[in-house]
Amino acid sequence: MDNPIENTGFVFSKESLRKKFRWSEFFSEKIITGVAFLSITIIVLIFFFVFRETLPIFHQKKETKKIESVQKQEQYNGEETSVAKNSAGQEQYGVITKDTLMMENQVPGEDTIVRGSDEATVKSLLGKEWLPVSDRPRYGLVPLLVGTLKITLLAILFAAPIAILAALFSAAFAPHWMREIIKPAIELLAGFPSVVIGFFALMVMASFFQNIFGYDTRLNAFVGGVAMALAAIPIIYTITEDALTAVPRSYTEASLALGASRWQTALFVTLPAATPGIFAAILLGIGRVFGETMIALMATGNAAMISVNPFESVRTLAATIGAEMAEVVFGDTHYSVLFLIGSLLFIFTFCLNALAEFYVKGRLVKRFQGK
Amino acid sequence: MSKKNRITGALFVGTTAFSAFLIIAVIIILLVVIIIGGKDTFSWEFLTSFPQDGMMKGGIFPAIYGTALLVVIMSVAAVPFGTITAIYLTEYASETSILAQTIRFAVRTLATVPSIIFGLFGLGFFIKFVGGGMDDVFLGGQLKWGQPNILWASLTMSLLTLPVVIVSVEEAIRTVPREMREASLALGATKWETIRRIVIPGSRSGIMTGTILAVSRGAGEVAPILFTGAAYYLATLPTSLSDQFMNLGYHIYIMATQSANVDQTLPIQFATTLVLLMLTFMLNLTAVIIRSRLRRKAK
Amino acid sequence: MKQPKIQIRDLTLFYGEKMALNSISMEIPEKEVTAFIGPSGCGKSTFLRTLNRMNDLIPNVRITGEVLVDSLNIYDKQIDVVNLRKKVGMVFQKSNPFTKSIYENVAYGPKINGIHDRKKLEVIVETSLQKAFIWEEVKDRLHDSAMGLSGGQQQRMCIARALAVNPEIILMDEPASALDPISTAKIEELIFELKKNYTIVIVTHNMQQAARVSDLTAFFYLGELVEYGKTRKIFTTPDKKQTEDYITGRFG
């Protein structure tokens, strides 16, 4: 039979069925696997390089002599709480002079001025003053930490209830067409650049809230917290909504069959069943706010002070890096301290993520699958 | 059901509805305020001209150009790597293998790392380590690559957007039916041939969505480029990878917080914000539409 | 009698801990149609998929025993699975055209075999489509998407696609289960025609179909081969009670 298909060049035989080594197959698999490792590599590299830049804080032997002379002049001890207050009441952005903004001015290897000794630096880290560019630099992280926690707390207090209730609405009560609007709209909010939210907070919300509450400091933790809540809401909403819709139908049907109304089912069955997911949502929301830089830079006032008043300015850890990294000299103490702050931020968000991942997801699986 | 019960129910449902509408209202207010604040200044000329008089007047062309260049270089780096990682996770790794789970964890971690940390990493790794190393090895210590520039800023940004690409592409690959893979393999195609000819073409829309979302993210993020390459003002456009660049988001930040006269430049700030918002809004909207179509297809 | 095309010796298959096929041995003759019947979940599809090693794709599958195709054990470590599948083609239950044109679908196999000559490809595509009795219906729209074909046409195109690789054996996994009676009749006619040149193994839950198209029938139940023999005999005077019960519709 004259069959052109039989001329395809492939003949079946013992020989043709023998295992063949295919280079393209081999390389594609190796390359793909290799590239897939990249994500892990990046995480490891981030750990390594961010930590590496903090190390000079803990051993600065070369400069010991210089430092001694500086120390003699200073004879610094005790706390000067008044200094911190100097910066209160005015809007600060960290970067002040124009030439420090132009980054061409920072040349690595330029004459390094050592402003503080290693020991003093390490000690001052636990202090209450963040004055990195004064004659006697002090790198007290406490005000930054307090500021960050304050902002985070405020933002989550605003964001969590609203986002969770909204998620409950779209998962349990909203008619289909409404859900089709709410979900994409909140997804779009997630896509708003934080600099836009920061700008909105700085130019619009700050004055708006000042008119309502009549406080003195226009930019403060409250404004920052509300703005940050806008950034955290989409995260909390999305994950909560997922958790709520993942609750097995049988749960809600059982409840409805027992005569409970829809809202009772949503509140007493669906919501509790989804708590691990909601917990994860809040954790990730906290992570988002904790590390948020641009909103903090623009809307919080950036004064490093310790206060519980939500209408005072605060300076967060992330904003401090953002504001000051551009004006430091590569490799000096201030630079290393900023990297130390970065390390803290990284470890904190890493732990939050790990917690949300292993603990919460594990519980969710257990709950629904009864393992 | 008792009356009291019904009232409680109505109140509760009302509260949830209020929360949802509050969010929508804030989104609308934000959009409206920015549009109203920026619409008078917004013009073709504003988009295409350079800033003038110490940025007190003029347009934002260099910032748009710099942003575009940034996202292009970023995408070139992030999209292939993200796509390949997604292919590994869906086609090669078994769902339960420790390696695959570790990669997934790393991807999620990467997605939650604060953007400012990427900036620090870019500074410590790309600028000081890689760039500084290149200067030492190739230029005998002369400073060229060991300082902030658009290449390092873009690469830093690509790390940030990598998870965005991976997640989108992975979702799309999963919509390619198993039957098609089987058909291809049953015809004597190898795994790689199946991926190349069936899986990747089948997930083109996902790769596109991923790219769009990554571009949108990269166009809007400012923290990672604060000290890896963005500049306050440049009289010329970047012409080489070792040049610094202007950027829309950074421009907004600088103008709103460090401008010599914040009030006078307010219209420019609003208009710049409007441009950035419109850009990211359109990109996200496109991605949302493609994605919802994809999800419907998957059902 | 000539050498059987496929010999199965003591084949056992596990999904994880669960035994899906229990020690199956049988011989499948060349250029005849062999049908596998049995209630759903009896392992007949799983068994079919062991014949071109499609089960390799499923994690946690463990297989012992031998499958010899032309006296060659395809579970031997030295066997190239990719080339094996060129020799043992497969048509699936659900028609699964690629989201490409009809032409590209049929040309897919030859192309991955390294044929890029346009003329040659055109000839192969035409011949394959003719063999699958679908050429007349699609010859004017070869470059339209295959997704636009009807279910029955899609399935015949999938058969043409399998033929284009020039296999010797064609495995069919309930090829007509999703089709209307007319399309089913066309497929059956096609099978009858194809057995002149190919060895065909078909899984079906439709006993009439098995009776119509096959020369030999194997009845599977709970992962075991209960009875295997000439189709006429199986359907008229089966040896086993279980087979008779199934054939007469008392269960399954």
Tab-separated table of N, CA, C and O in Angstrom, chain A residues 217-264:
chain	number	residue	atom	x	y	z
A	217	THR	N	-1.390	69.096	65.406
A	217	THR	CA	-0.456	68.544	64.434
A	217	THR	C	-1.237	67.990	63.251
A	217	THR	O	-1.989	67.038	63.394
A	218	ARG	N	-1.034	68.605	62.104
A	218	ARG	CA	-1.849	68.212	60.962
A	218	ARG	C	-1.563	66.760	60.551
A	218	ARG	O	-2.478	65.995	60.253
A	219	LEU	N	-0.288	66.413	60.501
A	219	LEU	CA	0.068	65.043	60.133
A	219	LEU	C	0.378	64.268	61.401
A	219	LEU	O	1.257	64.648	62.173
A	220	ASN	N	-0.356	63.198	61.637
A	220	ASN	CA	-0.168	62.474	62.882
A	220	ASN	C	-0.496	60.994	62.692
A	220	ASN	O	-0.858	60.562	61.599
A	221	ALA	N	-0.399	60.269	63.782
A	221	ALA	CA	-0.595	58.823	63.724
A	221	ALA	C	-1.995	58.477	63.253
A	221	ALA	O	-2.198	57.487	62.540
A	222	PHE	N	-2.950	59.297	63.614
A	222	PHE	CA	-4.334	59.009	63.238
A	222	PHE	C	-4.514	59.060	61.718
A	222	PHE	O	-5.021	58.109	61.106
A	223	VAL	N	-4.036	60.152	61.128
A	223	VAL	CA	-4.132	60.281	59.668
A	223	VAL	C	-3.381	59.132	58.987
A	223	VAL	O	-3.890	58.474	58.079
A	224	GLY	N	-2.167	58.890	59.480
A	224	GLY	CA	-1.369	57.800	58.920
A	224	GLY	C	-2.080	56.466	59.052
A	224	GLY	O	-2.095	55.663	58.120
A	225	GLY	N	-2.692	56.265	60.224
A	225	GLY	CA	-3.371	54.999	60.470
A	225	GLY	C	-4.538	54.785	59.526
A	225	GLY	O	-4.706	53.697	58.967
A	226	VAL	N	-5.323	55.840	59.314
A	226	VAL	CA	-6.460	55.718	58.399
A	226	VAL	C	-5.958	55.436	56.981
A	226	VAL	O	-6.489	54.567	56.271
A	227	ALA	N	-4.919	56.151	56.579
A	227	ALA	CA	-4.377	55.943	55.232
A	227	ALA	C	-3.839	54.522	55.080
A	227	ALA	O	-4.060	53.862	54.065
A	228	MET	N	-3.137	54.062	56.106
A	228	MET	CA	-2.605	52.694	56.061
A	228	MET	C	-3.740	51.681	56.017
A	228	MET	O	-3.612	50.616	55.419
A	229	ALA	N	-4.837	52.013	56.691
A	229	ALA	CA	-5.980	51.105	56.677
A	229	ALA	C	-6.454	50.896	55.240
A	229	ALA	O	-6.832	49.788	54.856
A	230	LEU	N	-6.384	51.957	54.443
A	230	LEU	CA	-6.783	51.823	53.035
A	230	LEU	C	-5.898	50.807	52.308
A	230	LEU	O	-6.357	50.104	51.411
A	231	ALA	N	-4.629	50.765	52.718
A	231	ALA	CA	-3.733	49.797	52.088
A	231	ALA	C	-3.973	48.392	52.615
A	231	ALA	O	-3.776	47.414	51.903
A	232	ALA	N	-4.394	48.303	53.879
A	232	ALA	CA	-4.551	46.977	54.489
A	232	ALA	C	-5.905	46.354	54.173
A	232	ALA	O	-6.033	45.128	54.132
A	233	ILE	N	-6.913	47.195	53.937
A	233	ILE	CA	-8.268	46.670	53.712
A	233	ILE	C	-8.334	45.638	52.582
A	233	ILE	O	-8.906	44.562	52.773
A	234	PRO	N	-7.759	45.914	51.402
A	234	PRO	CA	-7.888	44.922	50.334
A	234	PRO	C	-7.308	43.553	50.719
A	234	PRO	O	-7.893	42.526	50.392
A	235	ILE	N	-6.187	43.559	51.426
A	235	ILE	CA	-5.572	42.288	51.821
A	235	ILE	C	-6.492	41.539	52.768
A	235	ILE	O	-6.809	40.362	52.567
A	236	ILE	N	-6.939	42.240	53.821
A	236	ILE	CA	-7.775	41.573	54.814
A	236	ILE	C	-9.082	41.124	54.176
A	236	ILE	O	-9.543	40.004	54.376
A	237	TYR	N	-9.644	41.996	53.349
A	237	TYR	CA	-10.912	41.660	52.697
A	237	TYR	C	-10.768	40.404	51.827
A	237	TYR	O	-11.542	39.455	51.955
A	238	THR	N	-9.760	40.401	50.966
A	238	THR	CA	-9.620	39.301	50.007
A	238	THR	C	-9.433	37.963	50.714
A	238	THR	O	-10.095	36.973	50.396
A	239	ILE	N	-8.529	37.936	51.692
A	239	ILE	CA	-8.247	36.656	52.346
A	239	ILE	C	-9.443	36.215	53.184
A	239	ILE	O	-9.800	35.037	53.214
A	240	THR	N	-10.088	37.178	53.851
A	240	THR	CA	-11.272	36.823	54.637
A	240	THR	C	-12.366	36.282	53.730
A	240	THR	O	-13.007	35.271	54.026
A	241	GLU	N	-12.563	36.944	52.608
A	241	GLU	CA	-13.601	36.504	51.682
A	241	GLU	C	-13.319	35.082	51.207
A	241	GLU	O	-14.222	34.242	51.139
A	242	ASP	N	-12.050	34.826	50.876
A	242	ASP	CA	-11.672	33.469	50.462
A	242	ASP	C	-11.991	32.466	51.565
A	242	ASP	O	-12.529	31.399	51.309
A	243	ALA	N	-11.603	32.831	52.801
A	243	ALA	CA	-11.833	31.913	53.920
A	243	ALA	C	-13.319	31.665	54.127
A	243	ALA	O	-13.743	30.551	54.390
A	244	LEU	N	-14.114	32.726	53.979
A	244	LEU	CA	-15.565	32.581	54.188
A	244	LEU	C	-16.195	31.703	53.110
A	244	LEU	O	-17.024	30.842	53.399
A	245	THR	N	-15.777	31.916	51.873
A	245	THR	CA	-16.381	31.117	50.799
A	245	THR	C	-15.854	29.685	50.811
A	245	THR	O	-16.467	28.811	50.205
A	246	ALA	N	-14.731	29.470	51.505
A	246	ALA	CA	-14.195	28.110	51.566
A	246	ALA	C	-14.906	27.256	52.611
A	246	ALA	O	-14.730	26.043	52.647
A	247	VAL	N	-15.702	27.885	53.458
A	247	VAL	CA	-16.443	27.114	54.465
A	247	VAL	C	-17.408	26.182	53.730
A	247	VAL	O	-18.184	26.629	52.887
A	248	PRO	N	-17.327	24.885	54.015
A	248	PRO	CA	-18.136	23.929	53.251
A	248	PRO	C	-19.625	24.249	53.309
A	248	PRO	O	-20.145	24.656	54.352
A	249	ARG	N	-20.278	24.066	52.182
A	249	ARG	CA	-21.717	24.277	52.079
A	249	ARG	C	-22.484	23.522	53.173
A	249	ARG	O	-23.462	24.014	53.728
A	250	SER	N	-22.010	22.305	53.466
A	250	SER	CA	-22.736	21.457	54.421
A	250	SER	C	-22.904	22.150	55.771
A	250	SER	O	-23.919	21.997	56.439
A	251	TYR	N	-21.900	22.966	56.157
A	251	TYR	CA	-21.994	23.684	57.433
A	251	TYR	C	-23.200	24.605	57.435
A	251	TYR	O	-24.040	24.581	58.325
A	252	THR	N	-23.242	25.455	56.404
A	252	THR	CA	-24.291	26.468	56.390
A	252	THR	C	-25.640	25.819	56.138
A	252	THR	O	-26.649	26.227	56.717
A	253	GLU	N	-25.660	24.805	55.303
A	253	GLU	CA	-26.932	24.147	55.026
A	253	GLU	C	-27.496	23.486	56.283
A	253	GLU	O	-28.696	23.551	56.558
A	254	ALA	N	-26.597	22.883	57.056
A	254	ALA	CA	-27.034	22.260	58.304
A	254	ALA	C	-27.675	23.299	59.211
A	254	ALA	O	-28.734	23.086	59.793
A	255	SER	N	-27.013	24.445	59.293
A	255	SER	CA	-27.523	25.502	60.159
A	255	SER	C	-28.878	26.005	59.666
A	255	SER	O	-29.817	26.172	60.443
A	256	LEU	N	-28.964	26.228	58.355
A	256	LEU	CA	-30.231	26.726	57.803
A	256	LEU	C	-31.338	25.694	57.991
A	256	LEU	O	-32.477	26.037	58.291
A	257	ALA	N	-30.974	24.429	57.872
A	257	ALA	CA	-31.969	23.373	58.021
A	257	ALA	C	-32.521	23.330	59.444
A	257	ALA	O	-33.650	22.918	59.676
A	258	LEU	N	-31.692	23.769	60.388
A	258	LEU	CA	-32.142	23.773	61.781
A	258	LEU	C	-33.019	24.986	62.084
A	258	LEU	O	-33.420	25.205	63.217
A	259	GLY	N	-33.239	25.796	61.094
A	259	GLY	CA	-34.153	26.912	61.291
A	259	GLY	C	-33.463	28.233	61.574
A	259	GLY	O	-34.123	29.225	61.850
A	260	ALA	N	-32.130	28.262	61.527
A	260	ALA	CA	-31.429	29.529	61.739
A	260	ALA	C	-31.610	30.397	60.504
A	260	ALA	O	-31.721	29.892	59.390
A	261	SER	N	-31.634	31.711	60.712
A	261	SER	CA	-31.795	32.600	59.570
A	261	SER	C	-30.432	32.781	58.900
A	261	SER	O	-29.403	32.333	59.391
A	262	ARG	N	-30.455	33.462	57.775
A	262	ARG	CA	-29.204	33.633	57.038
A	262	ARG	C	-28.159	34.393	57.830
A	262	ARG	O	-26.990	34.058	57.824
A	263	TRP	N	-28.604	35.463	58.505
A	263	TRP	CA	-27.608	36.268	59.233
A	263	TRP	C	-27.074	35.500	60.427
A	263	TRP	O	-25.899	35.606	60.772
A	264	GLN	N	-27.962	34.698	61.068
A	264	GLN	CA	-27.478	33.896	62.210
A	264	GLN	C	-26.464	32.869	61.738
A	264	GLN	O	-25.438	32.644	62.374
